[in-house]
XYZ file of C-alpha atoms in Angstrom:
543
model
C -27.162 13.535 180.060
C -23.553 12.477 180.360
C -20.369 13.756 178.787
C -19.669 10.141 178.002
C -22.791 9.835 175.794
C -21.297 7.985 172.829
C -23.991 8.960 170.348
C -23.755 12.640 171.129
C -19.962 12.786 170.993
C -19.356 10.389 168.099
C -17.734 13.121 166.010
C -15.165 10.771 164.436
C -12.436 13.427 164.652
C -14.637 16.033 163.003
C -15.332 19.472 164.438
C -18.212 19.447 166.938
C -21.569 20.185 165.364
C -23.609 23.209 166.339
C -25.935 20.933 168.325
C -22.998 19.565 170.308
C -21.645 23.054 170.960
C -25.061 24.256 172.099
C -25.316 21.195 174.327
C -21.930 21.959 175.869
C -22.849 25.542 176.618
C -26.213 24.550 178.113
C -24.763 21.805 180.302
C -23.980 24.286 183.045
C -27.684 24.754 183.586
C -28.675 21.212 184.433
C -25.785 18.791 184.885
C -25.289 18.059 188.608
C -22.061 18.303 190.584
C -21.616 14.529 190.546
C -21.436 14.493 186.754
C -18.819 17.234 186.857
C -16.689 15.260 189.340
C -17.021 12.029 187.350
C -15.985 13.842 184.171
C -13.083 15.461 186.007
C -11.906 12.016 187.086
C -11.593 10.952 183.445
C -8.675 13.409 183.324
C -6.994 11.698 186.256
C -3.990 10.422 184.347
C -1.396 11.804 186.703
C 0.766 8.683 186.499
C 1.155 9.205 182.742
C 1.540 12.939 183.223
C 4.316 12.429 185.758
C 6.121 10.107 183.370
C 5.902 12.816 180.718
C 7.348 15.303 183.217
C 10.288 12.955 183.787
C 10.945 12.748 180.043
C 10.786 16.521 179.648
C 12.845 17.456 182.702
C 15.514 19.006 180.525
C 12.924 20.989 178.547
C 10.687 22.771 181.060
C 9.456 25.249 178.460
C 7.648 22.389 176.689
C 5.441 21.938 179.719
C 4.834 25.644 180.180
C 4.064 26.021 176.470
C 1.541 23.204 176.715
C -0.036 24.897 179.721
C -0.303 28.183 177.817
C -2.033 26.346 174.995
C -4.574 24.794 177.332
C -5.116 28.147 179.034
C -5.821 29.877 175.717
C -8.203 27.120 174.623
C -10.094 27.689 177.880
C -10.557 31.330 176.885
C -7.796 32.811 179.040
C -4.432 34.380 178.334
C -1.410 34.461 180.606
C -1.533 38.240 180.855
C -4.934 38.046 182.575
C -3.355 36.209 185.498
C -1.466 39.401 186.369
C -4.789 40.828 187.576
C -5.036 38.174 190.292
C -2.297 39.814 192.425
C -0.789 36.407 193.121
C 1.257 35.155 196.061
C 3.106 32.025 194.861
C 4.347 29.497 197.449
C 6.370 26.287 197.168
C 8.313 24.010 199.521
C 8.464 20.369 200.583
C 6.855 20.667 203.998
C 4.582 23.443 205.217
C 3.682 25.217 201.990
C -0.035 24.525 202.455
C 0.011 25.743 206.057
C 1.958 28.836 204.980
C -0.689 29.573 202.348
C -3.470 29.084 204.903
C -1.832 31.534 207.336
C -1.240 34.065 204.538
C -4.782 33.861 203.202
C -6.275 34.285 206.679
C -4.069 37.287 207.500
C -4.991 39.151 204.325
C -8.655 38.173 204.570
C -8.688 39.726 208.052
C -7.920 43.054 206.323
C -11.149 42.750 204.362
C -9.680 41.564 201.059
C -11.618 39.079 198.959
C -9.236 36.139 198.730
C -8.755 33.193 196.420
C -6.749 30.174 197.581
C -5.686 27.253 195.370
C -4.159 24.213 197.104
C -3.683 20.476 196.697
C -4.497 17.762 197.386
C -8.047 17.828 198.715
C -9.052 15.761 201.714
C -12.630 14.753 200.883
C -14.152 16.935 198.162
C -12.343 18.372 195.166
C -14.007 21.753 195.781
C -11.671 22.174 198.777
C -8.818 22.932 196.366
C -10.432 26.181 195.207
C -11.477 28.538 198.004
C -13.081 31.966 198.044
C -12.703 33.878 201.297
C -11.447 30.748 203.024
C -14.399 28.538 202.071
C -14.448 25.822 199.405
C -16.287 27.071 196.350
C -19.979 26.146 196.470
C -21.430 23.222 194.548
C -23.412 25.371 192.137
C -20.495 27.650 191.287
C -18.086 24.744 190.921
C -20.489 22.990 188.544
C -21.132 26.155 186.540
C -17.485 27.053 186.071
C -16.397 23.452 185.532
C -18.618 23.013 182.480
C -17.626 26.402 181.113
C -13.942 25.447 181.119
C -14.439 21.800 180.150
C -16.739 22.741 177.282
C -14.250 25.221 175.821
C -11.411 22.711 176.035
C -13.490 19.884 174.616
C -14.826 21.786 171.628
C -11.338 22.967 170.628
C -9.499 19.675 170.953
C -10.594 17.659 167.914
C -9.066 19.388 164.914
C -6.047 21.295 166.147
C -4.733 19.536 169.240
C -4.696 15.824 168.510
C -7.589 15.114 170.821
C -5.703 16.168 173.950
C -7.283 17.358 177.160
C -5.244 18.660 180.112
C -4.518 16.160 182.865
C -6.278 16.379 186.212
C -4.029 18.877 188.020
C -3.528 21.062 184.956
C -7.268 21.257 184.441
C -7.918 22.192 188.064
C -5.233 24.877 187.883
C -6.896 26.407 184.816
C -10.277 26.130 186.528
C -8.947 27.906 189.632
C -7.580 30.788 187.553
C -10.909 31.056 185.709
C -12.917 31.058 188.927
C -10.725 33.646 190.635
C -11.005 35.952 187.615
C -14.761 35.505 187.355
C -15.282 35.981 191.093
C -13.074 39.093 191.049
C -10.857 38.234 194.001
C -8.504 40.928 195.288
C -5.653 38.445 195.520
C -4.942 34.767 194.944
C -2.687 32.585 197.087
C -1.386 29.810 194.808
C 0.288 26.700 196.204
C 2.671 24.887 193.852
C 1.735 21.291 193.069
C 5.122 19.562 192.710
C 8.494 21.307 192.607
C 8.303 24.749 191.062
C 10.239 25.231 187.829
C 8.227 22.650 185.879
C 4.957 22.953 187.797
C 1.976 24.126 185.769
C 1.263 26.908 188.295
C 4.577 28.440 187.213
C 2.855 29.833 184.149
C 2.327 32.863 186.393
C 4.398 35.745 185.005
C 4.170 38.431 187.649
C 3.353 37.333 191.186
C 3.607 40.080 193.780
C 5.735 37.952 196.093
C 7.033 34.356 196.265
C 7.705 32.099 199.253
C 9.612 28.884 199.925
C 8.724 26.748 202.930
C 10.938 24.054 204.446
C 12.798 21.866 201.950
C 13.250 18.114 202.172
C 13.402 14.917 200.117
C 10.201 14.053 198.235
C 9.099 13.266 194.649
C 12.675 12.278 193.853
C 11.805 10.669 190.510
C 10.657 14.078 189.267
C 12.636 16.632 191.249
C 15.949 14.811 191.719
C 17.456 12.613 194.381
C 19.341 15.247 196.403
C 18.122 18.216 198.390
C 20.286 20.484 196.217
C 18.487 19.342 193.058
C 15.159 19.805 194.801
C 16.155 23.319 195.925
C 16.982 24.184 192.316
C 13.508 23.082 191.265
C 11.804 25.044 194.046
C 13.749 28.177 193.169
C 12.233 27.976 189.709
C 9.266 30.060 190.876
C 11.515 33.119 191.375
C 10.769 35.973 188.955
C 12.934 38.970 187.987
C 12.449 41.851 190.395
C 9.804 40.006 192.452
C 10.707 39.723 196.159
C 10.988 36.221 197.563
C 11.214 34.882 201.106
C 12.374 31.547 202.456
C 12.396 29.963 205.871
C 15.833 29.006 207.170
C 17.200 26.062 205.194
C 20.266 23.814 205.602
C 23.434 25.434 204.237
C 23.651 23.483 200.978
C 20.081 24.045 199.668
C 20.192 27.625 200.932
C 23.233 28.227 198.745
C 21.353 26.824 195.748
C 18.394 29.125 196.416
C 20.676 32.155 196.662
C 22.375 31.238 193.382
C 19.004 30.784 191.679
C 17.798 34.146 192.983
C 20.954 35.878 191.738
C 20.726 34.180 188.343
C 17.071 35.188 187.887
C 17.449 38.672 189.365
C 15.159 38.084 192.329
C 15.749 39.686 195.746
C 15.697 36.894 198.371
C 15.317 37.278 202.135
C 15.459 34.705 204.930
C 12.599 34.908 207.415
C 13.420 35.486 211.085
C 12.324 33.033 213.742
C 8.871 33.810 215.098
C 10.420 34.494 218.510
C 12.437 37.355 216.985
C 9.357 39.443 216.194
C 8.524 42.194 218.714
C 6.012 40.890 221.254
C 4.323 44.135 222.267
C 0.977 42.383 222.677
C 2.334 39.159 224.178
C 3.417 35.954 222.447
C 1.780 35.137 219.125
C -0.775 32.327 219.219
C -1.201 30.139 216.164
C -4.366 28.425 215.014
C -2.267 25.467 213.820
C -0.598 23.345 216.478
C 2.989 22.139 216.472
C 6.327 23.883 216.870
C 7.087 23.406 213.168
C 4.205 25.731 212.301
C 6.127 28.669 213.719
C 8.431 28.923 210.702
C 5.404 28.675 208.416
C 3.753 31.527 210.331
C 6.886 33.672 210.025
C 6.979 33.099 206.265
C 3.286 34.017 206.050
C 3.930 37.261 207.939
C 6.677 38.237 205.503
C 4.576 37.363 202.459
C 1.574 39.293 203.772
C 3.657 42.344 204.707
C 5.416 42.400 201.342
C 2.131 42.045 199.444
C 0.537 44.904 201.385
C 3.561 47.155 200.936
C 3.883 46.519 197.199
C 0.226 46.172 196.201
C -1.355 48.863 198.356
C -0.555 52.482 199.094
C 2.103 52.777 201.828
C 0.593 53.770 205.145
C -2.937 52.837 204.125
C -2.998 49.643 206.176
C -1.958 48.939 209.740
C 0.907 46.489 209.299
C 1.855 46.215 212.948
C 2.316 42.728 214.334
C -0.678 43.118 216.649
C -2.949 43.640 213.637
C -1.864 40.250 212.262
C -2.153 38.312 215.496
C -5.852 37.621 214.998
C -5.231 36.223 211.521
C -2.565 33.828 212.782
C -4.724 32.658 215.667
C -7.841 32.191 213.518
C -6.127 30.087 210.842
C -7.616 26.656 210.232
C -6.146 23.967 207.980
C -7.910 20.597 208.430
C -5.876 17.421 208.487
C -2.693 19.131 209.637
C -1.908 18.783 213.359
C -5.656 18.626 213.971
C -7.307 17.253 217.104
C -10.897 15.956 217.242
C -12.365 14.759 220.535
C -15.366 12.434 220.312
C -16.161 11.481 223.901
C -13.527 9.029 225.187
C -11.985 8.722 221.707
C -9.581 11.486 220.649
C -8.249 11.626 217.097
C -4.946 13.310 216.238
C -4.737 13.851 212.479
C -1.719 14.911 210.469
C -1.000 14.261 206.796
C 2.749 13.838 207.382
C 4.112 11.667 204.556
C 7.884 12.212 204.549
C 10.437 11.287 207.188
C 11.051 14.908 208.095
C 7.374 15.790 208.357
C 6.783 12.622 210.375
C 9.430 13.764 212.861
C 7.458 16.981 213.326
C 4.230 14.988 213.617
C 5.682 12.708 216.310
C 6.905 15.732 218.280
C 3.479 17.374 218.097
C 1.589 14.174 218.925
C 3.811 13.288 221.874
C 3.301 16.709 223.417
C -0.414 17.157 222.838
C -1.379 13.539 223.605
C 0.515 13.705 226.899
C -1.421 16.838 227.805
C -4.702 15.053 227.125
C -3.622 11.964 229.047
C -2.861 13.967 232.178
C -6.526 14.966 232.374
C -8.103 11.674 231.302
C -8.345 10.190 234.800
C -7.520 6.624 233.850
C -5.574 4.365 231.483
C -5.257 5.442 227.843
C -4.583 3.224 224.829
C -2.657 4.752 221.931
C -3.412 3.549 218.413
C -1.710 4.387 215.136
C -3.851 4.371 211.997
C -1.305 4.428 209.183
C -0.974 4.164 205.446
C 1.457 5.547 202.871
C 1.165 5.875 199.118
C 3.446 6.245 196.125
C 7.190 5.925 196.558
C 7.222 7.063 200.184
C 9.627 5.289 202.566
C 7.074 3.678 204.876
C 9.651 1.764 206.892
C 11.529 4.957 207.769
C 8.317 6.639 208.899
C 7.171 3.614 210.893
C 10.516 3.515 212.663
C 9.615 6.877 214.180
C 6.256 5.519 215.374
C 7.134 2.246 217.098
C 5.820 3.449 220.461
C 2.238 3.151 219.088
C -0.008 0.171 218.424
C -0.719 0.107 214.702
C -3.603 -0.749 212.415
C -2.879 -0.427 208.732
C -5.890 0.096 206.406
C -5.524 0.512 202.649
C -7.150 3.907 202.095
C -8.975 3.285 198.828
C -10.638 -0.095 199.392
C -13.828 1.370 200.773
C -16.888 2.976 199.158
C -15.579 6.299 197.868
C -17.202 9.497 196.775
C -16.107 10.374 193.266
C -13.989 13.186 194.682
C -11.725 10.692 196.454
C -11.194 8.150 193.684
C -7.622 7.529 192.631
C -7.285 5.596 189.393
C -3.498 5.677 189.449
C -3.088 3.021 192.153
C -4.616 -0.450 191.938
C -6.226 -2.272 194.847
C -3.508 -4.895 194.536
C -0.838 -2.228 194.865
C -2.486 -0.762 197.949
C -2.825 -4.173 199.532
C 0.827 -4.951 198.819
C 1.843 -1.681 200.482
C -0.253 -2.554 203.539
C 1.364 -5.965 203.866
C 4.812 -4.426 203.384
C 4.027 -1.936 206.146
C 2.868 -4.795 208.320
C 6.120 -6.688 207.830
C 8.137 -3.528 208.523
C 6.279 -3.075 211.788
C 7.006 -6.636 212.839
C 10.709 -6.223 212.143
C 10.826 -2.923 214.029
C 9.270 -4.680 217.015
C 11.711 -7.600 216.847
C 9.116 -10.116 215.646
C 9.845 -12.799 213.103
C 7.772 -13.049 209.939
C 5.575 -16.105 209.926
C 5.241 -18.291 206.813
C 2.085 -17.430 204.904
C 1.671 -13.958 206.385
C 1.342 -12.544 202.897
C -1.683 -14.803 202.269
C -3.770 -13.552 205.174
C -5.762 -11.238 202.914
C -6.814 -12.630 199.572
C -8.260 -10.480 196.826
C -11.626 -12.236 196.773
C -12.294 -11.726 200.496
C -10.760 -8.287 200.815
C -14.055 -6.470 201.451
C -15.175 -8.953 204.067
C -12.646 -9.452 206.845
C -9.885 -7.904 208.820
C -6.668 -9.894 208.871
C -4.134 -10.216 211.640
C -0.394 -10.634 211.466
C 0.516 -10.312 215.114
C -1.211 -9.248 218.317
C -0.369 -5.594 217.778
C -0.870 -5.287 214.035
C -4.078 -5.468 212.006
C -4.867 -4.765 208.370
C -8.476 -3.753 207.759
C -10.381 -3.840 204.476
C -11.582 -0.255 204.818
C -11.148 2.878 206.889
C -14.632 2.741 208.377
C -14.192 -0.819 209.656
C -10.870 0.178 211.243
C -12.436 3.243 212.909
C -15.412 1.278 214.219
C -13.168 -1.486 215.541
C -10.791 0.799 217.393
C -13.600 2.982 218.815
C -15.590 -0.051 220.015
C -18.925 1.741 219.833
C -17.693 4.602 222.026
C -17.795 7.211 219.264
C -21.410 8.201 218.649
C -20.596 9.608 215.203
C -19.361 6.223 214.019
C -22.315 4.434 215.638
C -24.778 6.118 213.263
C -26.989 3.592 211.396
C -25.719 4.924 208.053
C -22.183 3.850 208.935
C -22.397 0.096 208.787
C -19.818 -2.387 207.538
C -19.649 -6.161 207.544
C -18.432 -7.308 210.999
C -14.856 -8.472 211.425
C -13.894 -11.962 212.487
C -14.561 -12.962 216.126
C -10.845 -13.503 216.694
C -10.212 -9.885 215.757
C -13.077 -8.643 217.934
C -11.582 -10.506 220.885
C -8.397 -8.470 220.563
C -10.294 -5.251 221.335
C -10.545 -5.878 225.095
C -7.870 -3.247 225.953
C -9.808 -0.689 223.932
C -13.049 -1.466 225.727
C -11.402 -1.322 229.155
C -9.447 1.906 228.639
C -10.678 5.224 229.973
C -9.524 6.921 226.786
C -8.472 5.947 223.284
C -5.968 8.165 221.465
C -5.763 7.587 217.713
C -2.930 9.066 215.643
C -3.806 9.166 211.927
C -0.741 9.793 209.757
C 1.245 8.766 206.698
C -1.025 10.076 203.953
C -3.339 13.019 203.349
C -5.585 10.609 201.440
C -5.917 8.525 204.599
C -6.574 11.629 206.716
C -9.250 12.733 204.261
C -10.893 9.321 204.361
C -10.989 9.473 208.162
C -12.368 13.031 208.249
C -15.109 12.013 205.858
C -16.459 9.722 208.587
C -15.659 11.859 211.634
C -16.569 15.407 210.598
C -20.108 15.940 209.236
C -19.056 19.253 207.648
C -17.069 17.339 205.032
C -20.186 15.527 203.890
C -22.013 18.731 202.906
């Protein structure tokens, strides 16, 4: 059965019949995960939702009131969220890594943890984690239909047929799951901004955190870092301690003013080097110097939560007791290295200029370390794509030392979890060609007449197109990965991973890759791209 069964759901704006209600409640017993994901994707109207956010920027309570309404229709009330002992974290760069560090530290104490984050890399279940693991398929399916059924059966008469948009629904689902699974605490990552974000329905978090601020989502949050800081400070709550990493003077002033206005005590985290090193320097499970400020914020959040939530003196809160948690933290797709024989992949979802600077610093250091032990020539390749309103040219300018291949991330066979209905294939292709032209200009190459015609819509799935000797646009991620690995990655050589061969002229350009002792591939520009790559490289994401 399908939720899209027209006969079953042809209620013509009438209240659902008893048969329909019984069907909804029984769905959890036999509808598979794939049906749940496909139904979830029908709520993927984020482009419209974001436009609504823009219209309501001056009236944030309208959005929070709508969220409360959806929450109540799902069978929850805001007061119940107080029982989740929430740690609420926002920021432009590093908020996900901060949450991952925090969750791992507190889990190492034996607490049962919930962790809600976005976006997912491969499977939507990654957004909702119990004890560090994505919620299982059976539990996700069970809880999905419980929440969806309650929302669906209450929408017809009293709510104008509305269902919550994709992110709102997942936020409600996460709260429901964490309550049902009786977690000891929930680490909640803000989606966009803070003040207007649907996670900000939380009334009483135990502690709040703000990671590094920068320019992103300007059409929603504002076009200056001061406006963005104001939005981020919207998660502050009266009397609830908050911590921030060191920020530039201007946004820091805004955060302090917001904290004073709301009545929230605000502290600035020390540098990681300032912590006492009785047991030697702290080792982090996430690579890159920029992760050190995220780790410091996580230490402060964890310490504050333990001190406020638990009896003083009950837990060992010495730095040495947290070292294991910091070192054991994993957060796929962020400064991650995967070595597959002679091909080494360096993956980072950096998608702003500032985060790309940190990515370049990390990649330059770690790739050089690998190259010193390779024992022969190494070819560096950049696999790049950017989505939305991101400034691709500015990011590419930081990456001109790499050879680049630019695949549109969504023009390949997708699992339902990875589908994005808010961006057309034509839009993605246009972005790829724009990136290609930017790369040519950055390398001092003139644009040739007709370059924009090298990929036509009707042949998009069939061929790779070339614009210059160092730039290629591929029709899909898998074809790009197989071309750049040249059969030297056994994972990509599996019979199940087959695509239509590229043109002979493109194959001929791979000679340097075949002759090199090692191939180093930097994947950056988009978490969607990183997720698409991990889907092919890491078998654990396929389970």
